[in-house]
Amino acid sequence: MGIRSVLKGAVIAGFMVSVGAGSALAQACEETEFSSKTGQIYLEAEQAAMTNNDYTTAANKMNQLKAMGLNCYEEGAVLKLSAYINIQKGDRKAAVNDLLSALNKGYIADKDRAQTYYNIAQIYLQEEDINKSLEYMTKWQQAGGKPDRTQKWQLAVLYQRVDNFKEAIKWAEEVKADDGSKYDQQLYDLLIFLYNQADDKAKLASILEEVVAHNPTERKYWDAIAGNYFASNEERRAFEVQKAMYLAGMLKTEDEIMRIVNFYNRFNVPYQGAKILEKEMNAGRVSRSLDHLELLANLYQVAREHEKAIPVIQAAAEAGGGGAMYERLGRSYADLQQWENAENALQKALSMGGVKDPGTAWVQIGQSRYERDDRAGAREAFRKANNRAGSSWLGFMASEEATAAALDCFQYQSALLNVTNEAKICKRLSVLGEDQMTENCKTVNERLDAAEKAFNEAPSCKGQQT
């Protein structure tokens, strides 16, 4: 039941406590009964109202009585019955005036004052006069009224209506305490609103967790938790909530799914982000746009899953990525040491245009040729690069070739030196006679001539021959 709905029967029952000729009056009135004339009219009014439900006749009788000279006992009874009749007629303003007049003149016994204040508060509530209703709810408590669970709930909502969130929270929390383990969705919704308005992030997070425990499939509460973490700059917690929502199947739109993918990227979990993005693209919930393909390739490359990245980059290139995407494809092939594929992709990139740094592309082509032992082609590519990296590669290749030549020449030099030293030994042995000569010495001169010829004709030893 909404806050505007008042249990009319309960209010009337409260009125009936103090309605009737036999009800007690305040001590200041010494009269104790009606006169015969006024008594008859009162009884007719009471019967019309309470037995016949003829409130028009009853109201006319009340007006007749009010115009007569009444003693205090009579006036008190008339005011209270008049309030009851006006409530039944829907004339709430007149009912309040009757009750306030009875209070001010002392016609309401002390034991009934609290209930009367409560009745007035309910009448003002029906009139949508929230401030007046709160005023008399306060008087009711000051007069000894003890709010039950329903009345605490009413106070929480009334204070919320006038933006007094501190008081509203107080009463709402008392309702929650009274409920114990009982779960009332309406109460939790109010607490969520109040904690949010009061900017009490800790209590808001706590109450939202309780709500989600009772409503695990209710999307709006998950969104509220994530939003609360976002507002508190706790993006990691917001990510965990969003991840749980995705795993529970709550996130279905492209924007929602891309938010999760970007979260994985942001928090350095690229492979998981790539798996989700590829899965959702295959399922058709995320479009295979150039931007999405490029992001998928990025995620796989950051995760060092180059083999998975290549078909994605290929698709992105074919989807209109241009030379820049083919250049990227070439780099990816190079990462996998697929040198021929790398050169083909890079050549296509250069032919299509759109490559930001053609020099670097030529260096990579040169490297792919170098790795395939195409040294002439590599030097050509490095020259076309016309940059520091190309020059470095050319210098490296020159140094590499010079080293190889030096090693090759060294072998000829070593061979010649060995035979030369052997010839010197044989020459010393010759003075001892032919019979002292070894078999090697017999061929040393021929071998020395052959070693000298090999050294002099070796291209790697050019410039060193004598």
GROMACS .gro file of C-alpha atoms in nm, residues 61-395:
model
  335
   61LYS     CA    1  -2.774   1.744   1.286
   62MET     CA    2  -2.420   1.841   1.386
   63ASN     CA    3  -2.464   2.191   1.242
   64GLN     CA    4  -2.792   2.219   1.432
   65LEU     CA    5  -2.620   2.121   1.756
   66LYS     CA    6  -2.324   2.356   1.700
   67ALA     CA    7  -2.570   2.645   1.665
   68MET     CA    8  -2.720   2.569   2.005
   69GLY     CA    9  -2.584   2.669   2.342
   70LEU     CA   10  -2.391   2.361   2.452
   71ASN     CA   11  -2.223   2.281   2.777
   72CYS     CA   12  -1.861   2.160   2.774
   73TYR     CA   13  -1.959   1.793   2.783
   74GLU     CA   14  -2.197   1.836   2.494
   75GLU     CA   15  -1.955   2.043   2.288
   76GLY     CA   16  -1.674   1.791   2.333
   77ALA     CA   17  -1.893   1.501   2.221
   78VAL     CA   18  -2.029   1.702   1.926
   79LEU     CA   19  -1.681   1.802   1.805
   80LYS     CA   20  -1.556   1.444   1.812
   81LEU     CA   21  -1.862   1.299   1.639
   82SER     CA   22  -1.847   1.583   1.386
   83ALA     CA   23  -1.484   1.495   1.307
   84TYR     CA   24  -1.587   1.134   1.244
   85ILE     CA   25  -1.873   1.240   1.017
   86ASN     CA   26  -1.652   1.481   0.821
   87ILE     CA   27  -1.396   1.207   0.766
   88GLN     CA   28  -1.667   0.982   0.627
   89LYS     CA   29  -1.789   1.263   0.402
   90GLY     CA   30  -1.438   1.332   0.277
   91ASP     CA   31  -1.425   1.683   0.428
   92ARG     CA   32  -1.084   1.638   0.584
   93LYS     CA   33  -1.022   2.007   0.651
   94ALA     CA   34  -1.342   2.028   0.857
   95ALA     CA   35  -1.245   1.710   1.042
   96VAL     CA   36  -0.907   1.860   1.137
   97ASN     CA   37  -1.075   2.179   1.257
   98ASP     CA   38  -1.309   1.974   1.476
   99LEU     CA   39  -1.025   1.774   1.630
  100LEU     CA   40  -0.803   2.077   1.687
  101SER     CA   41  -1.093   2.261   1.848
  102ALA     CA   42  -1.155   1.964   2.076
  103LEU     CA   43  -0.785   1.953   2.168
  104ASN     CA   44  -0.757   2.325   2.230
  105LYS     CA   45  -1.067   2.334   2.448
  106GLY     CA   46  -0.951   2.038   2.654
  107TYR     CA   47  -1.221   1.802   2.536
  108ILE     CA   48  -0.974   1.525   2.456
  109ALA     CA   49  -0.864   1.322   2.757
  110ASP     CA   50  -0.489   1.297   2.812
  111LYS     CA   51  -0.490   0.929   2.735
  112ASP     CA   52  -0.646   1.003   2.395
  113ARG     CA   53  -0.435   1.303   2.292
  114ALA     CA   54  -0.159   1.096   2.129
  115GLN     CA   55  -0.413   0.904   1.918
  116THR     CA   56  -0.580   1.230   1.817
  117TYR     CA   57  -0.250   1.378   1.700
  118TYR     CA   58  -0.191   1.062   1.500
  119ASN     CA   59  -0.537   1.089   1.345
  120ILE     CA   60  -0.472   1.449   1.245
  121ALA     CA   61  -0.138   1.346   1.092
  122GLN     CA   62  -0.313   1.083   0.882
  123ILE     CA   63  -0.576   1.330   0.766
  124TYR     CA   64  -0.307   1.577   0.656
  125LEU     CA   65  -0.133   1.290   0.479
  126GLN     CA   66  -0.450   1.219   0.284
  127GLU     CA   67  -0.450   1.587   0.192
  128GLU     CA   68  -0.089   1.556   0.071
  129ASP     CA   69   0.022   1.814   0.325
  130ILE     CA   70   0.343   1.630   0.412
  131ASN     CA   71   0.489   1.896   0.640
  132LYS     CA   72   0.172   1.916   0.851
  133SER     CA   73   0.151   1.540   0.861
  134LEU     CA   74   0.509   1.522   0.993
  135GLU     CA   75   0.435   1.798   1.245
  136TYR     CA   76   0.153   1.596   1.399
  137MET     CA   77   0.342   1.268   1.376
  138THR     CA   78   0.606   1.440   1.589
  139LYS     CA   79   0.341   1.563   1.835
  140TRP     CA   80   0.202   1.212   1.849
  141GLN     CA   81   0.541   1.077   1.954
  142GLN     CA   82   0.593   1.360   2.201
  143ALA     CA   83   0.258   1.272   2.356
  144GLY     CA   84   0.373   0.915   2.407
  145GLY     CA   85   0.300   0.753   2.073
  146LYS     CA   86   0.523   0.452   2.003
  147PRO     CA   87   0.566   0.385   1.630
  148ASP     CA   88   0.516   0.027   1.522
  149ARG     CA   89   0.670  -0.117   1.208
  150THR     CA   90   0.404   0.037   0.980
  151GLN     CA   91   0.437   0.379   1.137
  152LYS     CA   92   0.817   0.371   1.121
  153TRP     CA   93   0.789   0.294   0.751
  154GLN     CA   94   0.548   0.584   0.715
  155LEU     CA   95   0.789   0.819   0.891
  156ALA     CA   96   1.078   0.703   0.668
  157VAL     CA   97   0.881   0.780   0.354
  158LEU     CA   98   0.748   1.112   0.486
  159TYR     CA   99   1.097   1.235   0.571
  160GLN     CA  100   1.218   1.117   0.232
  161ARG     CA  101   0.939   1.321   0.072
  162VAL     CA  102   1.070   1.640   0.237
  163ASP     CA  103   1.436   1.553   0.155
  164ASN     CA  104   1.530   1.501   0.519
  165PHE     CA  105   1.740   1.199   0.433
  166LYS     CA  106   1.908   1.170   0.772
  167GLU     CA  107   1.575   1.119   0.951
  168ALA     CA  108   1.442   0.905   0.669
  169ILE     CA  109   1.745   0.675   0.700
  170LYS     CA  110   1.699   0.653   1.076
  171TRP     CA  111   1.341   0.529   1.045
  172ALA     CA  112   1.409   0.304   0.747
  173GLU     CA  113   1.694   0.137   0.936
  174GLU     CA  114   1.462   0.084   1.233
  175VAL     CA  115   1.214  -0.086   1.000
  176LYS     CA  116   1.494  -0.309   0.871
  177ALA     CA  117   1.594  -0.395   1.227
  178ASP     CA  118   1.233  -0.482   1.311
  179ASP     CA  119   1.212  -0.706   1.004
  180GLY     CA  120   1.514  -0.912   1.103
  181SER     CA  121   1.572  -1.176   0.838
  182LYS     CA  122   1.252  -1.089   0.654
  183TYR     CA  123   1.318  -0.932   0.314
  184ASP     CA  124   1.100  -0.641   0.197
  185GLN     CA  125   1.194  -0.522  -0.152
  186GLN     CA  126   1.015  -0.189  -0.106
  187LEU     CA  127   1.220  -0.113   0.204
  188TYR     CA  128   1.549  -0.204   0.036
  189ASP     CA  129   1.466   0.012  -0.263
  190LEU     CA  130   1.403   0.305  -0.029
  191LEU     CA  131   1.732   0.246   0.154
  192ILE     CA  132   1.921   0.232  -0.176
  193PHE     CA  133   1.770   0.567  -0.273
  194LEU     CA  134   1.839   0.723   0.066
  195TYR     CA  135   2.200   0.607   0.093
  196ASN     CA  136   2.262   0.730  -0.258
  197GLN     CA  137   2.112   1.070  -0.179
  198ALA     CA  138   2.313   1.093   0.141
  199ASP     CA  139   2.627   0.989  -0.052
  200ASP     CA  140   2.694   0.713   0.200
  201LYS     CA  141   2.890   0.486  -0.033
  202ALA     CA  142   2.975   0.227   0.231
  203LYS     CA  143   2.616   0.165   0.337
  204LEU     CA  144   2.498   0.181  -0.023
  205ALA     CA  145   2.745  -0.090  -0.125
  206SER     CA  146   2.642  -0.304   0.172
  207ILE     CA  147   2.269  -0.279   0.106
  208LEU     CA  148   2.315  -0.342  -0.264
  209GLU     CA  149   2.504  -0.662  -0.189
  210GLU     CA  150   2.214  -0.777   0.028
  211VAL     CA  151   1.968  -0.696  -0.247
  212VAL     CA  152   2.169  -0.884  -0.510
  213ALA     CA  153   2.185  -1.185  -0.280
  214HIS     CA  154   1.803  -1.190  -0.284
  215ASN     CA  155   1.771  -1.089  -0.652
  216PRO     CA  156   2.068  -1.246  -0.832
  217THR     CA  157   1.907  -1.205  -1.175
  218GLU     CA  158   1.776  -0.850  -1.129
  219ARG     CA  159   1.986  -0.639  -1.363
  220LYS     CA  160   1.914  -0.298  -1.209
  221TYR     CA  161   2.081  -0.386  -0.879
  222TRP     CA  162   2.397  -0.510  -1.049
  223ASP     CA  163   2.403  -0.186  -1.247
  224ALA     CA  164   2.363   0.009  -0.925
  225ILE     CA  165   2.657  -0.171  -0.762
  226ALA     CA  166   2.879  -0.110  -1.063
  227GLY     CA  167   2.768   0.253  -1.079
  228ASN     CA  168   2.848   0.297  -0.712
  229TYR     CA  169   3.200   0.166  -0.764
  230PHE     CA  170   3.245   0.389  -1.068
  231ALA     CA  171   3.133   0.691  -0.864
  232SER     CA  172   3.387   0.596  -0.596
  233ASN     CA  173   3.665   0.566  -0.857
  234GLU     CA  174   3.696   0.195  -0.775
  235GLU     CA  175   3.719   0.082  -1.135
  236ARG     CA  176   3.870  -0.256  -1.052
  237ARG     CA  177   3.566  -0.345  -0.839
  238ALA     CA  178   3.334  -0.210  -1.105
  239PHE     CA  179   3.514  -0.436  -1.353
  240GLU     CA  180   3.462  -0.741  -1.130
  241VAL     CA  181   3.090  -0.663  -1.106
  242GLN     CA  182   3.062  -0.615  -1.481
  243LYS     CA  183   3.253  -0.939  -1.537
  244ALA     CA  184   3.010  -1.126  -1.310
  245MET     CA  185   2.720  -0.973  -1.502
  246TYR     CA  186   2.869  -1.091  -1.831
  247LEU     CA  187   2.925  -1.442  -1.703
  248ALA     CA  188   2.565  -1.446  -1.578
  249GLY     CA  189   2.445  -1.355  -1.927
  250MET     CA  190   2.312  -1.011  -1.831
  251LEU     CA  191   2.520  -0.813  -2.080
  252LYS     CA  192   2.386  -0.856  -2.431
  253THR     CA  193   2.429  -0.538  -2.634
  254GLU     CA  194   2.741  -0.453  -2.831
  255ASP     CA  195   2.817  -0.152  -2.611
  256GLU     CA  196   2.790  -0.361  -2.294
  257ILE     CA  197   3.013  -0.636  -2.430
  258MET     CA  198   3.270  -0.389  -2.560
  259ARG     CA  199   3.282  -0.231  -2.215
  260ILE     CA  200   3.387  -0.567  -2.072
  261VAL     CA  201   3.647  -0.619  -2.346
  262ASN     CA  202   3.793  -0.275  -2.282
  263PHE     CA  203   3.802  -0.349  -1.909
  264TYR     CA  204   4.011  -0.661  -1.974
  265ASN     CA  205   4.242  -0.452  -2.191
  266ARG     CA  206   4.265  -0.178  -1.929
  267PHE     CA  207   4.351  -0.418  -1.648
  268ASN     CA  208   4.616  -0.601  -1.854
  269VAL     CA  209   4.427  -0.923  -1.923
  270PRO     CA  210   4.444  -0.901  -2.304
  271TYR     CA  211   4.402  -1.267  -2.383
  272GLN     CA  212   4.071  -1.300  -2.196
  273GLY     CA  213   3.949  -0.980  -2.359
  274ALA     CA  214   4.044  -1.116  -2.702
  275LYS     CA  215   3.865  -1.446  -2.638
  276ILE     CA  216   3.544  -1.268  -2.540
  277LEU     CA  217   3.562  -1.028  -2.834
  278GLU     CA  218   3.625  -1.304  -3.087
  279LYS     CA  219   3.349  -1.520  -2.936
  280GLU     CA  220   3.096  -1.237  -2.951
  281MET     CA  221   3.197  -1.139  -3.304
  282ASN     CA  222   3.147  -1.499  -3.414
  283ALA     CA  223   2.809  -1.501  -3.237
  284GLY     CA  224   2.706  -1.185  -3.419
  285ARG     CA  225   2.651  -0.977  -3.106
  286VAL     CA  226   2.953  -0.759  -3.189
  287SER     CA  227   3.005  -0.636  -3.544
  288ARG     CA  228   3.313  -0.735  -3.742
  289SER     CA  229   3.399  -0.373  -3.804
  290LEU     CA  230   3.750  -0.258  -3.886
  291ASP     CA  231   3.783  -0.101  -3.541
  292HIS     CA  232   3.679  -0.420  -3.366
  293LEU     CA  233   3.907  -0.634  -3.580
  294GLU     CA  234   4.195  -0.401  -3.511
  295LEU     CA  235   4.126  -0.414  -3.136
  296LEU     CA  236   4.110  -0.794  -3.147
  297ALA     CA  237   4.444  -0.804  -3.326
  298ASN     CA  238   4.593  -0.566  -3.069
  299LEU     CA  239   4.474  -0.784  -2.781
  300TYR     CA  240   4.620  -1.100  -2.932
  301GLN     CA  241   4.948  -0.928  -3.011
  302VAL     CA  242   4.983  -0.780  -2.663
  303ALA     CA  243   4.913  -1.129  -2.528
  304ARG     CA  244   5.190  -1.252  -2.764
  305GLU     CA  245   4.943  -1.480  -2.941
  306HIS     CA  246   5.082  -1.390  -3.282
  307GLU     CA  247   4.942  -1.692  -3.463
  308LYS     CA  248   4.592  -1.598  -3.349
  309ALA     CA  249   4.651  -1.234  -3.440
  310ILE     CA  250   4.752  -1.300  -3.803
  311PRO     CA  251   4.414  -1.415  -3.943
  312VAL     CA  252   4.247  -1.124  -3.762
  313ILE     CA  253   4.493  -0.874  -3.912
  314GLN     CA  254   4.441  -1.037  -4.251
  315ALA     CA  255   4.065  -0.991  -4.213
  316ALA     CA  256   4.114  -0.631  -4.104
  317ALA     CA  257   4.336  -0.563  -4.404
  318GLU     CA  258   4.076  -0.710  -4.637
  319ALA     CA  259   3.804  -0.512  -4.460
  320GLY     CA  260   3.963  -0.186  -4.569
  321GLY     CA  261   4.260  -0.147  -4.337
  322GLY     CA  262   4.477  -0.042  -4.631
  323GLY     CA  263   4.851  -0.036  -4.648
  324ALA     CA  264   4.888   0.030  -4.277
  325MET     CA  265   4.711  -0.296  -4.190
  326TYR     CA  266   4.918  -0.495  -4.442
  327GLU     CA  267   5.231  -0.343  -4.290
  328ARG     CA  268   5.112  -0.467  -3.954
  329LEU     CA  269   5.047  -0.808  -4.104
  330GLY     CA  270   5.403  -0.813  -4.232
  331ARG     CA  271   5.539  -0.734  -3.887
  332SER     CA  272   5.330  -1.014  -3.740
  333TYR     CA  273   5.465  -1.264  -3.991
  334ALA     CA  274   5.815  -1.145  -3.904
  335ASP     CA  275   5.745  -1.209  -3.535
  336LEU     CA  276   5.672  -1.569  -3.632
  337GLN     CA  277   5.981  -1.577  -3.859
  338GLN     CA  278   5.763  -1.646  -4.161
  339TRP     CA  279   5.997  -1.436  -4.373
  340GLU     CA  280   5.850  -1.486  -4.717
  341ASN     CA  281   5.499  -1.405  -4.596
  342ALA     CA  282   5.639  -1.104  -4.415
  343GLU     CA  283   5.799  -0.966  -4.733
  344ASN     CA  284   5.485  -1.026  -4.941
  345ALA     CA  285   5.265  -0.841  -4.693
  346LEU     CA  286   5.510  -0.551  -4.663
  347GLN     CA  287   5.548  -0.520  -5.039
  348LYS     CA  288   5.168  -0.505  -5.069
  349ALA     CA  289   5.155  -0.244  -4.796
  350LEU     CA  290   5.403  -0.023  -4.982
  351SER     CA  291   5.220  -0.066  -5.310
  352MET     CA  292   4.884   0.031  -5.153
  353GLY     CA  293   5.017   0.337  -4.974
  354GLY     CA  294   4.921   0.458  -4.631
  355VAL     CA  295   5.238   0.330  -4.465
  356LYS     CA  296   5.351   0.597  -4.220
  357ASP     CA  297   5.718   0.499  -4.227
  358PRO     CA  298   5.816   0.337  -4.559
  359GLY     CA  299   6.181   0.331  -4.453
  360THR     CA  300   6.106   0.095  -4.164
  361ALA     CA  301   5.902  -0.126  -4.398
  362TRP     CA  302   6.201  -0.155  -4.633
  363VAL     CA  303   6.426  -0.243  -4.340
  364GLN     CA  304   6.187  -0.524  -4.250
  365ILE     CA  305   6.184  -0.643  -4.610
  366GLY     CA  306   6.563  -0.637  -4.606
  367GLN     CA  307   6.566  -0.841  -4.287
  368SER     CA  308   6.326  -1.098  -4.435
  369ARG     CA  309   6.560  -1.134  -4.736
  370TYR     CA  310   6.866  -1.154  -4.516
  371GLU     CA  311   6.708  -1.437  -4.315
  372ARG     CA  312   6.647  -1.622  -4.643
  373ASP     CA  313   7.013  -1.576  -4.748
  374ASP     CA  314   6.924  -1.329  -5.024
  375ARG     CA  315   7.209  -1.096  -4.938
  376ALA     CA  316   7.197  -0.897  -5.260
  377GLY     CA  317   6.822  -0.844  -5.221
  378ALA     CA  318   6.870  -0.752  -4.856
  379ARG     CA  319   7.131  -0.487  -4.944
  380GLU     CA  320   6.897  -0.347  -5.207
  381ALA     CA  321   6.613  -0.317  -4.954
  382PHE     CA  322   6.836  -0.162  -4.688
  383ARG     CA  323   6.953   0.099  -4.940
  384LYS     CA  324   6.593   0.180  -5.029
  385ALA     CA  325   6.518   0.228  -4.661
  386ASN     CA  326   6.750   0.529  -4.666
  387ASN     CA  327   6.751   0.558  -4.289
  388ARG     CA  328   6.977   0.487  -3.994
  389ALA     CA  329   6.846   0.134  -3.946
  390GLY     CA  330   6.912   0.051  -4.311
  391SER     CA  331   7.262   0.193  -4.288
  392SER     CA  332   7.326  -0.008  -3.973
  393TRP     CA  333   7.219  -0.325  -4.147
  394LEU     CA  334   7.445  -0.246  -4.444
  395GLY     CA  335   7.732  -0.183  -4.208
   0.00000   0.00000   0.00000
